[in-house]
Coordinates of C-alpha atoms in Angstrom, one line a residue:
Chain A
M923 CA -15.2 28.1 -18.2
A924 CA -17.0 27.8 -22.7
E925 CA -19.5 24.8 -22.4
R926 CA -17.5 23.3 -25.1
F927 CA -20.6 21.2 -26.3
S928 CA -24.8 22.2 -27.2
L929 CA -27.5 19.8 -26.9
T930 CA -30.7 20.8 -28.9
E931 CA -34.2 20.1 -28.7
T932 CA -36.6 19.6 -31.4
T933 CA -40.0 18.8 -30.6
A934 CA -40.8 15.8 -32.9
A935 CA -44.5 13.3 -33.5
G936 CA -43.4 11.5 -30.2
G937 CA -41.4 13.3 -28.1
T938 CA -38.3 15.5 -28.0
R939 CA -35.1 14.8 -30.2
L940 CA -31.2 15.8 -28.6
A941 CA -28.9 16.7 -30.7
F942 CA -25.7 16.9 -29.6
A943 CA -23.3 18.7 -30.7
G944 CA -19.6 19.9 -29.1
E945 CA -17.5 17.9 -27.1
L946 CA -19.0 14.8 -25.4
D947 CA -17.0 15.1 -22.4
A948 CA -16.8 14.9 -18.6
Q949 CA -17.8 18.5 -18.4
A950 CA -20.6 17.6 -20.6
A951 CA -21.6 14.1 -19.3
T952 CA -21.4 16.5 -15.7
A953 CA -24.1 19.5 -17.0
L954 CA -26.6 17.0 -18.8
W955 CA -26.8 14.0 -16.2
P956 CA -29.0 15.7 -14.7
K957 CA -31.0 16.4 -16.4
L958 CA -31.3 13.3 -18.6
L959 CA -31.0 11.1 -16.2
G960 CA -32.9 12.5 -13.4
R961 CA -36.1 11.1 -12.1
D962 CA -38.9 12.8 -13.8
A963 CA -36.5 12.5 -17.5
K964 CA -38.6 12.1 -20.3
R965 CA -38.0 9.6 -22.6
P966 CA -36.4 10.8 -26.0
A967 CA -38.1 11.2 -29.3
G968 CA -34.0 9.8 -30.3
I969 CA -30.9 10.8 -30.4
D970 CA -28.7 12.5 -32.9
L971 CA -25.1 12.7 -32.9
S972 CA -24.1 14.2 -36.7
G973 CA -22.5 16.9 -34.1
V974 CA -20.3 15.5 -31.9
T975 CA -16.6 15.9 -32.3
R976 CA -15.0 14.0 -29.8
C977 CA -16.9 11.9 -27.1
D978 CA -15.1 9.6 -24.4
G979 CA -15.6 7.2 -21.8
A980 CA -18.0 9.7 -19.7
G981 CA -19.7 10.9 -22.2
A982 CA -20.1 7.4 -23.9
A983 CA -21.1 6.5 -20.4
L984 CA -24.0 9.4 -20.6
I985 CA -25.6 8.5 -23.9
Q986 CA -25.6 4.5 -23.6
S987 CA -27.3 4.9 -19.7
I988 CA -30.0 7.1 -21.7
Q989 CA -30.4 3.7 -24.8
A990 CA -30.4 1.7 -21.3
A991 CA -33.2 4.2 -19.2
H992 CA -35.0 3.7 -22.7
P993 CA -35.0 0.7 -24.5
G994 CA -35.1 0.1 -28.0
L995 CA -34.6 4.5 -28.5
A996 CA -33.1 5.9 -32.1
V997 CA -29.1 7.0 -32.2
T998 CA -28.3 8.4 -35.1
G999 CA -25.9 10.8 -36.9
A1000 CA -22.8 9.1 -35.6
S1001 CA -19.3 9.2 -37.9
P1002 CA -18.1 5.8 -38.3
A1003 CA -15.2 7.1 -35.7
L1004 CA -17.8 7.8 -33.5
S1005 CA -19.7 4.6 -34.1
R1006 CA -16.2 2.9 -32.8
V1007 CA -16.0 4.4 -29.6
L1008 CA -19.3 3.8 -28.5
A1009 CA -19.2 0.6 -29.9
R1010 CA -16.5 -0.3 -27.8
F1011 CA -18.0 1.8 -24.6
A1012 CA -20.8 -0.1 -25.2
E1013 CA -19.0 -4.2 -25.4
A1014 CA -17.6 -3.5 -22.4
H1015 CA -20.3 -2.0 -20.0
R1016 CA -21.9 -4.8 -17.6
A1017 CA -24.2 -3.4 -15.5
P1018 CA -23.4 -4.6 -12.0
A1019 CA -24.8 -8.4 -10.9
A1020 CA -28.3 -8.4 -9.3
R1021 CA -27.0 -7.8 -4.7
S1022 CA -26.2 -10.6 -3.1
A1023 CA -29.4 -12.7 0.0
A1024 CA -30.1 -10.5 2.2
P1025 CA -27.0 -10.5 5.3
D1026 CA -27.6 -13.7 8.1
P1027 CA -29.9 -13.2 10.6
L1028 CA -29.0 -12.3 14.0
P1029 CA -29.0 -15.5 15.8
T1030 CA -26.7 -16.8 13.2
R1031 CA -24.2 -14.1 13.5
I1032 CA -23.9 -14.6 16.9
G1033 CA -23.1 -18.3 16.2
Q1034 CA -20.7 -17.9 13.6
A1035 CA -19.1 -15.2 15.7
V1036 CA -19.0 -17.6 19.0
I1037 CA -17.5 -20.2 16.5
A1038 CA -14.7 -17.5 15.3
G1039 CA -13.8 -17.0 18.9
F1040 CA -13.2 -20.4 20.0
S1041 CA -11.3 -20.9 16.3
A1042 CA -9.3 -18.1 17.6
A1043 CA -8.4 -19.1 21.2
G1044 CA -7.1 -23.0 19.9
E1045 CA -5.4 -21.0 16.8
G1046 CA -4.0 -19.1 19.8
I1047 CA -3.3 -22.0 22.2
G1048 CA -1.6 -23.5 19.3
F1049 CA 0.8 -21.1 18.3
I1050 CA 1.7 -21.6 22.4
G1051 CA 2.1 -25.1 21.6
S1052 CA 4.0 -25.0 18.4
V1053 CA 6.4 -22.4 20.9
V1054 CA 6.5 -25.4 23.6
V1055 CA 7.5 -27.3 21.1
S1056 CA 10.3 -25.6 19.3
T1057 CA 12.0 -24.9 22.7
L1058 CA 11.8 -28.6 23.9
A1059 CA 13.4 -28.7 19.9
V1060 CA 16.1 -26.5 21.0
L1061 CA 16.8 -28.1 24.4
V1062 CA 16.9 -31.7 23.0
G1063 CA 19.6 -30.3 20.7
R1064 CA 17.5 -31.1 17.7
G1065 CA 16.9 -27.8 17.0
K1066 CA 18.7 -24.4 17.3
L1067 CA 19.0 -21.2 18.7
R1068 CA 20.4 -18.1 16.6
L1069 CA 22.2 -16.9 20.3
S1070 CA 23.1 -14.0 17.6
E1071 CA 19.8 -13.1 16.8
C1072 CA 18.8 -13.1 20.8
A1073 CA 21.3 -10.9 21.7
A1074 CA 20.7 -8.4 19.3
Q1075 CA 16.6 -8.7 19.7
A1076 CA 17.7 -8.4 23.8
E1077 CA 19.0 -5.0 22.4
A1078 CA 16.5 -3.8 20.6
V1079 CA 14.3 -4.8 23.4
G1080 CA 16.3 -3.5 26.4
T1081 CA 19.5 -1.6 25.5
R1082 CA 17.7 1.2 23.6
A1083 CA 14.6 1.6 25.8
L1084 CA 16.5 2.1 28.6
P1085 CA 16.3 5.9 28.3
L1086 CA 12.7 5.9 28.0
I1087 CA 12.3 3.8 31.3
L1088 CA 15.2 6.3 33.6
L1089 CA 13.0 9.0 32.3
L1090 CA 9.8 7.0 33.3
G1091 CA 11.4 5.9 35.9
F1092 CA 12.8 9.1 37.7
L1093 CA 9.0 11.2 37.1
I1094 CA 7.0 8.1 38.5
G1095 CA 9.4 7.8 41.3
L1096 CA 9.3 11.6 41.8
I1097 CA 5.6 12.2 41.4
L1098 CA 4.8 9.0 44.2
A1099 CA 7.1 10.2 46.5
F1100 CA 5.2 14.2 46.4
Q1101 CA 1.7 12.5 45.9
S1102 CA 2.1 10.2 49.4
A1103 CA 4.1 12.5 51.0
I1104 CA 0.5 14.8 51.3
P1105 CA -0.9 12.5 53.2
M1106 CA 2.0 11.0 55.1
R1107 CA 2.6 14.3 56.4
R1108 CA -0.3 15.0 57.9
F1109 CA 0.3 11.7 60.4
G1110 CA 4.3 12.9 61.4
A1111 CA 5.6 10.1 59.2
E1112 CA 7.3 11.2 55.8
V1113 CA 9.8 8.9 56.3
F1114 CA 7.9 5.8 55.6
V1115 CA 6.9 7.5 51.7
A1116 CA 10.6 6.0 51.4
D1117 CA 9.4 2.7 52.6
L1118 CA 5.9 3.1 49.6
V1119 CA 7.8 4.0 47.0
S1120 CA 10.1 1.6 47.0
I1121 CA 7.7 -1.3 47.3
A1122 CA 5.0 0.1 45.3
L1123 CA 8.5 0.2 42.4
M1124 CA 9.6 -3.0 43.4
R1125 CA 6.4 -5.0 43.3
E1126 CA 4.1 -3.7 41.5
L1127 CA 5.4 -0.5 38.5
G1128 CA 8.8 -1.8 37.8
P1129 CA 7.2 -4.7 36.2
L1130 CA 4.6 -3.2 35.2
M1131 CA 5.7 0.0 33.9
S1132 CA 8.4 -1.7 32.2
A1133 CA 6.1 -4.3 30.2
V1134 CA 4.0 -1.6 29.8
I1135 CA 6.4 0.6 27.4
L1136 CA 8.0 -3.0 25.6
A1137 CA 4.6 -3.3 24.4
G1138 CA 4.1 -0.3 22.9
R1139 CA 7.5 -0.1 22.2
S1140 CA 8.5 -4.0 20.6
G1141 CA 5.7 -6.3 20.8
S1142 CA 3.9 -3.7 17.9
A1143 CA 7.5 -3.9 16.7
F1144 CA 7.7 -7.8 16.5
A1145 CA 4.0 -7.9 15.3
A1146 CA 5.1 -5.5 12.3
E1147 CA 8.0 -7.1 11.7
I1148 CA 6.6 -10.5 11.2
G1149 CA 3.9 -8.9 9.5
T1150 CA 5.7 -7.5 6.5
M1151 CA 7.5 -10.8 6.6
K1152 CA 4.3 -12.7 6.4
V1153 CA 3.0 -10.2 3.7
N1154 CA 6.0 -11.0 1.5
Q1155 CA 5.3 -14.2 1.3
E1156 CA 9.2 -14.3 3.2
I1157 CA 7.6 -17.0 6.0
D1158 CA 7.3 -19.1 3.8
A1159 CA 10.2 -19.1 2.2
L1160 CA 11.4 -20.3 5.5
Y1161 CA 9.7 -22.7 5.6
V1162 CA 9.7 -24.3 1.9
M1163 CA 14.2 -23.5 2.4
G1164 CA 13.7 -26.6 6.0
F1165 CA 13.7 -23.6 9.0
D1166 CA 10.8 -23.2 11.4
P1167 CA 9.8 -19.8 11.4
V1168 CA 9.3 -20.6 15.4
Q1169 CA 12.5 -21.6 16.0
F1170 CA 13.7 -19.0 13.9
L1171 CA 12.1 -16.0 14.4
V1172 CA 9.6 -16.4 17.5
L1173 CA 12.0 -17.7 20.1
P1174 CA 14.7 -15.4 19.3
R1175 CA 12.7 -12.6 20.4
I1176 CA 11.0 -14.1 23.4
V1177 CA 14.9 -15.0 24.7
G1178 CA 15.5 -11.2 24.0
A1179 CA 13.0 -9.6 25.8
M1180 CA 12.8 -12.6 28.8
L1181 CA 16.0 -11.3 28.7
A1182 CA 15.6 -7.6 28.9
M1183 CA 12.8 -6.9 30.9
P1184 CA 13.9 -7.7 34.5
V1185 CA 17.2 -5.9 33.0
L1186 CA 14.6 -2.9 32.2
A1187 CA 12.8 -3.7 35.4
V1188 CA 15.4 -2.8 38.0
A1189 CA 16.3 0.4 35.3
M1190 CA 12.9 1.6 36.2
L1191 CA 13.2 1.1 40.1
A1192 CA 16.6 2.3 40.5
S1193 CA 15.5 5.6 38.5
G1194 CA 12.4 5.5 40.4
I1195 CA 14.6 5.8 43.7
A1196 CA 16.5 8.4 42.3
G1197 CA 13.5 9.7 41.8
M1198 CA 12.2 9.2 45.2
T1199 CA 15.6 10.2 47.0
T1200 CA 15.6 13.4 44.9
V1201 CA 11.5 14.9 46.9
M1202 CA 12.8 13.7 49.7
T1203 CA 16.3 15.6 50.5
G1204 CA 13.9 18.5 49.8
F1205 CA 11.6 17.4 52.8
G1206 CA 15.6 17.7 54.2
F1207 CA 16.6 13.5 54.9
P1208 CA 19.5 13.1 54.3
V1209 CA 20.3 10.4 51.6
S1210 CA 21.8 7.6 53.7
A1211 CA 18.9 8.0 55.9
I1212 CA 16.4 7.5 53.1
L1213 CA 18.7 4.4 51.6
R1214 CA 18.6 2.7 55.5
Q1215 CA 15.1 3.0 55.3
V1216 CA 15.2 1.4 51.6
T1217 CA 17.0 -1.6 52.6
R1218 CA 15.5 -1.8 55.7
A1219 CA 10.9 -1.9 54.2
T1220 CA 12.2 -3.8 50.9
T1221 CA 13.0 -7.9 50.7
P1222 CA 14.6 -10.0 48.8
E1223 CA 11.6 -11.9 47.6
D1224 CA 10.1 -8.3 46.9
L1225 CA 12.7 -8.6 44.0
F1226 CA 12.8 -11.7 42.4
G1227 CA 9.5 -12.2 43.2
G1228 CA 9.1 -8.4 40.8
L1229 CA 11.6 -10.3 38.5
F1230 CA 10.2 -13.0 38.2
K1231 CA 6.9 -11.1 36.8
A1232 CA 8.9 -9.1 34.8
M1233 CA 10.4 -11.8 32.9
V1234 CA 7.0 -13.5 32.7
F1235 CA 5.1 -10.0 31.4
G1236 CA 7.8 -10.1 28.9
L1237 CA 7.5 -13.6 27.8
T1238 CA 3.7 -12.5 27.1
V1239 CA 4.1 -9.9 25.5
A1240 CA 6.6 -11.1 23.2
L1241 CA 4.5 -14.3 22.2
I1242 CA 1.3 -11.5 21.3
G1243 CA 3.2 -9.7 19.0
C1244 CA 4.7 -12.8 17.6
R1245 CA 2.0 -14.2 17.4
R1246 CA -0.3 -11.4 15.9
G1247 CA 2.7 -10.9 13.4
M1248 CA 2.2 -14.9 11.6
E1249 CA -0.8 -14.1 11.7
T1250 CA -0.9 -11.2 10.0
G1251 CA -3.6 -11.2 7.3
T1252 CA -3.2 -9.9 3.5
G1253 CA -3.3 -6.2 2.4
P1254 CA -1.7 -2.9 3.5
K1255 CA -4.1 -2.0 6.5
A1256 CA -3.3 -6.0 7.9
V1257 CA 0.1 -4.8 9.6
G1258 CA -1.4 -2.0 11.2
E1259 CA -4.0 -3.9 12.2
S1260 CA -1.6 -6.8 13.7
A1261 CA 0.3 -3.9 15.6
T1262 CA -2.6 -2.0 17.1
A1263 CA -4.1 -6.0 18.4
T1264 CA -0.4 -6.7 19.8
V1265 CA -0.2 -3.0 22.1
V1266 CA -4.4 -3.8 23.6
G1267 CA -4.0 -7.6 23.9
S1268 CA -0.4 -7.7 25.7
I1269 CA -1.9 -4.4 28.2
V1270 CA -4.9 -6.5 28.5
A1271 CA -3.0 -9.5 29.1
I1272 CA 0.0 -7.5 31.3
V1273 CA -2.6 -6.6 33.5
L1274 CA -4.8 -9.9 34.1
L1275 CA -1.6 -11.5 34.7
D1276 CA -0.6 -8.7 37.1
G1277 CA -4.3 -8.8 39.3
M1278 CA -3.2 -13.5 39.3
F1279 CA 0.3 -12.7 40.9
A1280 CA -1.3 -10.3 43.6
I1281 CA -3.7 -13.6 44.9
L1282 CA -1.0 -15.8 44.1
F1283 CA 1.9 -14.0 45.9
N1284 CA -0.8 -13.5 48.5
L1285 CA -1.6 -17.0 49.1
L1286 CA 2.4 -18.2 49.3
G1287 CA 2.7 -15.3 52.1
L1288 CA 5.3 -13.9 49.4
Chain B
M210 CA -0.2 -3.9 -35.1
S211 CA -1.7 -0.3 -34.5
T212 CA -1.7 1.6 -37.7
A213 CA 1.0 4.2 -36.3
P214 CA 0.6 7.7 -36.9
G215 CA 2.8 9.8 -39.6
A216 CA 5.9 11.9 -38.8
D217 CA 4.1 15.0 -39.1
A218 CA 1.6 14.0 -35.8
E219 CA 1.6 16.2 -32.8
R220 CA 4.5 15.1 -30.4
V221 CA 2.6 14.3 -27.0
I222 CA 6.3 13.8 -24.8
E223 CA 9.2 15.5 -26.0
A224 CA 12.8 14.7 -24.2
D225 CA 16.0 16.4 -24.9
K226 CA 19.0 15.4 -23.5
V227 CA 17.7 14.3 -20.1
A228 CA 19.0 12.8 -17.1
V229 CA 18.7 11.1 -14.2
R230 CA 21.6 9.9 -11.5
F231 CA 20.9 8.9 -7.9
G232 CA 23.9 10.8 -5.9
A233 CA 27.2 10.0 -7.9
R234 CA 25.7 7.4 -9.9
T235 CA 24.8 8.0 -13.1
I236 CA 21.4 5.9 -14.1
F237 CA 21.6 8.0 -17.7
Q238 CA 22.6 10.7 -19.5
D239 CA 21.9 12.8 -23.0
V240 CA 18.4 10.1 -23.9
S241 CA 16.5 12.3 -26.6
F242 CA 13.5 11.1 -28.2
S243 CA 9.7 12.6 -28.3
V244 CA 6.6 10.5 -28.7
R245 CA 4.2 11.1 -31.7
R246 CA -0.1 11.3 -30.2
G247 CA -1.3 7.8 -31.2
E248 CA 1.0 5.5 -31.3
I249 CA 2.5 3.0 -29.2
F250 CA 5.9 4.1 -28.0
V251 CA 8.4 1.4 -26.4
V252 CA 11.6 1.8 -24.1
L253 CA 13.3 -0.9 -24.2
G254 CA 16.5 -2.3 -22.5
G255 CA 18.0 -5.0 -20.6
S256 CA 17.5 -4.9 -16.4
G257 CA 18.7 -2.1 -14.9
C258 CA 19.0 -0.1 -17.7
G259 CA 17.0 3.1 -16.3
K260 CA 13.9 2.2 -18.8
S261 CA 12.0 2.2 -15.3
T262 CA 13.7 4.9 -13.9
L263 CA 13.0 6.8 -17.0
L264 CA 9.8 6.4 -16.7
R265 CA 9.3 7.9 -13.8
L266 CA 10.9 10.9 -15.1
L267 CA 8.4 10.9 -17.6
V268 CA 5.6 11.1 -14.6
G269 CA 7.3 13.5 -12.2
L270 CA 8.1 10.6 -9.6
V271 CA 12.3 10.9 -10.5
P272 CA 13.6 14.3 -10.8
A273 CA 15.9 15.6 -14.3
A274 CA 19.7 15.5 -13.0
A275 CA 19.9 17.5 -16.9
G276 CA 18.1 18.1 -19.8
H277 CA 13.8 19.2 -20.4
A278 CA 11.1 16.9 -20.9
T279 CA 8.1 18.0 -21.8
V280 CA 4.5 16.0 -22.0
L281 CA 1.8 17.8 -24.0
G282 CA 3.6 20.6 -24.0
V283 CA 4.3 20.9 -20.1
P284 CA 7.6 21.1 -18.5
I285 CA 7.5 17.8 -16.5
D286 CA 9.3 19.7 -13.3
S287 CA 6.9 23.0 -13.8
P288 CA 6.2 24.6 -10.2
D289 CA 3.1 26.0 -12.0
P290 CA -0.2 23.6 -10.6
A291 CA -2.2 24.1 -13.5
A292 CA 0.0 22.9 -15.5
Q293 CA 0.9 20.3 -13.2
R294 CA -2.9 19.6 -13.4
K295 CA -3.5 19.6 -16.6
I296 CA -0.1 16.4 -17.4
R297 CA -1.8 14.4 -14.5
R298 CA -5.7 15.0 -15.4
N299 CA -4.1 13.9 -19.3
T300 CA -2.2 10.9 -18.4
G301 CA -2.5 7.6 -16.4
V302 CA 0.1 5.6 -15.6
M303 CA 0.2 1.7 -14.6
F304 CA 2.4 0.6 -11.9
Q305 CA 4.7 -2.5 -13.1
Q306 CA 3.0 -4.3 -9.2
G307 CA -0.7 -2.9 -10.6
A308 CA -0.3 -0.1 -6.8
M309 CA -4.7 -0.9 -6.9
F310 CA -5.5 0.6 -3.3
G311 CA -6.0 -2.6 -1.5
S312 CA -8.8 -1.6 0.8
F313 CA -10.7 -0.5 -2.4
S314 CA -12.3 -2.9 -4.2
L315 CA -11.8 -2.6 -7.5
L316 CA -14.9 -0.9 -8.7
Q317 CA -14.2 1.6 -5.8
N318 CA -10.4 2.4 -6.9
V319 CA -11.6 2.6 -10.8
M320 CA -14.5 5.4 -9.6
L321 CA -11.7 7.3 -6.7
P322 CA -10.1 10.2 -9.6
L323 CA -14.0 10.3 -11.6
V324 CA -15.7 11.0 -7.5
E325 CA -12.5 13.0 -6.7
F326 CA -11.4 14.9 -9.7
T327 CA -14.9 15.3 -11.8
R328 CA -18.6 16.9 -10.5
L329 CA -20.3 13.5 -12.2
P330 CA -22.7 12.2 -10.5
H331 CA -22.6 9.0 -8.3
D332 CA -24.3 6.9 -10.7
A333 CA -22.2 8.5 -13.9
A334 CA -19.3 7.6 -12.2
E335 CA -20.5 3.8 -11.4
W336 CA -21.2 3.1 -14.9
I337 CA -18.0 5.1 -16.1
A338 CA -16.1 2.8 -13.6
R339 CA -17.5 -0.5 -15.0
T340 CA -16.9 0.3 -18.6
K341 CA -13.6 0.9 -18.1
L342 CA -13.4 -2.5 -16.0
G343 CA -15.4 -3.6 -19.2
L344 CA -12.6 -2.2 -21.0
V345 CA -9.7 -4.4 -19.5
G346 CA -12.2 -7.3 -19.9
L347 CA -13.1 -7.4 -15.6
A348 CA -16.0 -6.3 -15.8
D349 CA -17.4 -9.7 -13.6
F350 CA -14.8 -8.5 -10.6
A351 CA -15.7 -5.1 -9.9
G352 CA -16.6 -5.9 -6.3
F353 CA -13.9 -8.1 -5.8
M354 CA -10.8 -6.8 -3.0
P355 CA -6.9 -6.6 -5.7
S356 CA -5.8 -9.4 -3.1
E357 CA -8.4 -11.6 -4.6
I358 CA -7.3 -11.5 -8.5
S359 CA -4.2 -12.6 -9.9
G360 CA -1.3 -10.7 -10.6
G361 CA -2.6 -10.2 -14.4
M362 CA -6.2 -9.0 -13.5
L363 CA -3.8 -7.3 -11.1
K364 CA -2.2 -5.3 -13.9
R365 CA -5.7 -4.8 -15.9
A366 CA -7.4 -3.4 -13.2
A367 CA -4.7 -0.5 -13.1
I368 CA -5.0 0.0 -16.6
A369 CA -8.8 0.7 -16.2
R370 CA -8.0 2.8 -13.3
A371 CA -5.5 4.6 -15.2
M372 CA -8.4 4.8 -18.0
A373 CA -10.7 6.0 -15.8
L374 CA -10.7 10.2 -16.6
D375 CA -10.1 9.0 -20.3
P376 CA -6.3 9.9 -19.8
E377 CA -4.8 11.0 -23.7
I378 CA -1.4 9.3 -23.0
L379 CA -1.0 6.0 -20.4
F380 CA 2.3 4.9 -19.6
L381 CA 2.5 1.5 -18.9
D382 CA 5.3 -0.6 -16.6
E383 CA 6.4 -3.3 -17.8
P384 CA 2.9 -4.1 -18.2
S385 CA 3.9 -8.5 -19.5
A386 CA 6.6 -9.1 -16.9
G387 CA 5.8 -11.9 -15.0
L388 CA 2.6 -12.9 -16.8
D389 CA 2.2 -16.1 -18.5
P390 CA 2.3 -16.2 -22.6
I391 CA -1.4 -15.8 -23.2
T392 CA -2.6 -13.4 -20.0
S393 CA 1.0 -11.8 -21.8
A394 CA -0.9 -11.7 -25.3
G395 CA -3.9 -10.9 -24.2
L396 CA -3.0 -7.9 -22.7
D397 CA -1.2 -7.3 -25.6
A398 CA -3.5 -6.9 -27.9
L399 CA -5.7 -4.8 -24.8
I400 CA -3.2 -2.7 -25.8
T401 CA -3.3 -2.2 -29.6
S402 CA -6.8 -2.2 -29.5
L403 CA -7.3 0.2 -27.1
S404 CA -4.8 2.6 -28.5
R405 CA -6.5 1.6 -32.4
D406 CA -10.2 2.4 -31.0
L407 CA -9.8 5.4 -28.4
G408 CA -7.0 6.4 -30.0
I409 CA -4.4 6.5 -26.7
T410 CA -1.0 6.9 -26.4
F411 CA 1.1 4.4 -24.9
V412 CA 4.8 4.2 -23.3
V413 CA 5.1 1.3 -22.8
V414 CA 8.4 0.0 -20.4
T415 CA 9.2 -4.0 -21.4
H416 CA 12.0 -6.2 -22.0
E417 CA 9.4 -8.6 -23.4
L418 CA 10.5 -9.5 -26.7
Q419 CA 7.6 -10.6 -28.6
S420 CA 6.0 -7.8 -26.7
I421 CA 8.1 -5.7 -28.5
L422 CA 7.5 -7.3 -31.5
A423 CA 4.1 -7.0 -31.1
I424 CA 3.1 -3.7 -30.2
G425 CA 5.3 -1.7 -31.2
D426 CA 5.1 1.4 -33.2
R427 CA 8.2 2.8 -32.5
V428 CA 10.9 2.0 -29.6
I429 CA 13.8 3.3 -28.1
M430 CA 16.1 1.4 -26.2
L431 CA 18.5 2.3 -23.4
D432 CA 21.6 0.5 -22.2
R433 CA 22.9 0.0 -19.0
E434 CA 27.0 0.1 -20.2
A435 CA 26.1 2.9 -22.2
K436 CA 24.4 4.5 -19.7
G437 CA 21.9 5.6 -22.6
M438 CA 20.3 5.6 -25.8
I439 CA 21.4 2.3 -28.8
A440 CA 18.9 2.2 -31.0
E441 CA 15.7 4.3 -31.5
G442 CA 13.5 3.2 -34.0
D443 CA 10.8 0.5 -36.4
P444 CA 11.5 -2.4 -34.0
R445 CA 10.6 -4.9 -36.6
K446 CA 13.8 -2.7 -38.7
L447 CA 16.4 -3.1 -35.5
R448 CA 15.4 -6.3 -35.3
D449 CA 16.1 -6.9 -39.5
E450 CA 19.1 -4.4 -39.5
A451 CA 20.4 -3.5 -36.6
T452 CA 24.7 -2.8 -36.2
H453 CA 24.7 -2.5 -32.5
P454 CA 25.8 -5.6 -30.7
T455 CA 24.0 -4.7 -28.1
V456 CA 20.9 -4.6 -29.9
R457 CA 21.2 -7.5 -32.3
A458 CA 22.2 -9.7 -29.2
F459 CA 18.8 -8.0 -27.7
F460 CA 16.3 -8.7 -30.9
R461 CA 18.5 -11.7 -31.3
R462 CA 18.1 -13.2 -28.0
E463 CA 21.8 -14.2 -28.3
E464 CA 24.6 -14.0 -25.3
L465 CA 26.6 -10.8 -25.9
V466 CA 30.4 -11.9 -26.8

């Protein structure tokens, strides 16, 4: 590209005179900046702008940076129009304020993190408290639970997740049966694969996998929906209109998730047993024998324990998703952060709860 | 008011019978006008008349269903990347809500086009960005995040970002909407001073009568019922002499009977 500017340097008393000509724009500034403002640039004797035909913000930045680097430098030859432009930019420019003080020392930051952790835990307990209060209000008739919204949430959380649950359940049953058949065969105990898979699915995998899917599919959606409403001040609007945001937004989601989860767990169990049966028939067992083995191996306690766990997981995921949504900050990243935090937090909480259930059921002898 | 360029000034934007349709719904049609270099050109009209859509058309965000328009001599729908680059590099847009990137500070927002589209050294880009923020009166807020400043400041910051690359044309969508009269008047003064001192051409979409009379060199008025232009010319003349009932009602703040 042809250069639309030129710089003539003439040696005079006291140093070099810089005579600019042509168009001082981003192209000129890019080319001249390192030379005139680099580390080894010398103080010029003066700047002559009489040949400059046009100067934009970048050109003005160049001239003014040279002036700022060498206070008292004379600038001559600018046309009235150019002087006006330069004056406008010079008046506007403000050097950055001095940097703020050094970062806090490590102990201070550790202390701040601890305080932040405690206050976050306190806020979490506060949220659970407000959900309990709202639930009680509904139970004693002081509040209203929007049943149609609960049903809509149950549909979104449950019905629409069914194809995924059925597919995953079938595959998990299939894989479990295949994998456990290998060691079982060594003992001639292949028929007990049915016991293993059905107990595992009923007590553990059904509720657990359903909850993981709930966290990924619906927990994140709760956080994003409520978070977007928060960012758009819709939560504030609900509040000033006299609605309880918890009653209006959180309870239907909790009820929906708690209703849907046992159904999802049963669906996963059924499709898992179907997957296992597919493998077992391949080994030569008749379907009736497999199903008899399943009914003999499992008890109603196994089933109801699993369903109870599923409900608790549903409650947990919905609580975490809604709380993250309600706490969404401002800015475009906030909603995404809430959704991520929901999925991570939910999965950790589910696994922890599952461990606690294992201990509890063991103590109760279930 | 800035000194309006004469009728023989170079035309930087020309629109010839442009129309925009969303599906079967016609927003406007047969809209023709030209914008001269250095003037403040105002597109006005009531809510829903398509004035923001016209601006989105000119900046290439909405396709024209009919007609032809050029910006700086380049057809707005030109498929040539070099032609598109010429428009992008020489125009700036301020959106209604500012559209500042929320994860960057104001300074980073203004520096972004400088860093991405020029090879200026970092110091130079920062100097220029600080100057642009100073031009809109936000020199002391360079380190703030967009969520930490008010709506009026956001709009001014958006103007600073739109000016980062020293564009010839600035498009402003509703600069004074939702602002108090003092802030709004300050923004008007900013627009006229930038036009006067730096020779920037402005295309401003607004329905604020006081702004229109304060800054507009020339206006066109769109109307929802007519689905097109119903007036063109000097806003003060339109106020005093217009015969079209909607135009009269608009400028005199009357109800339309």
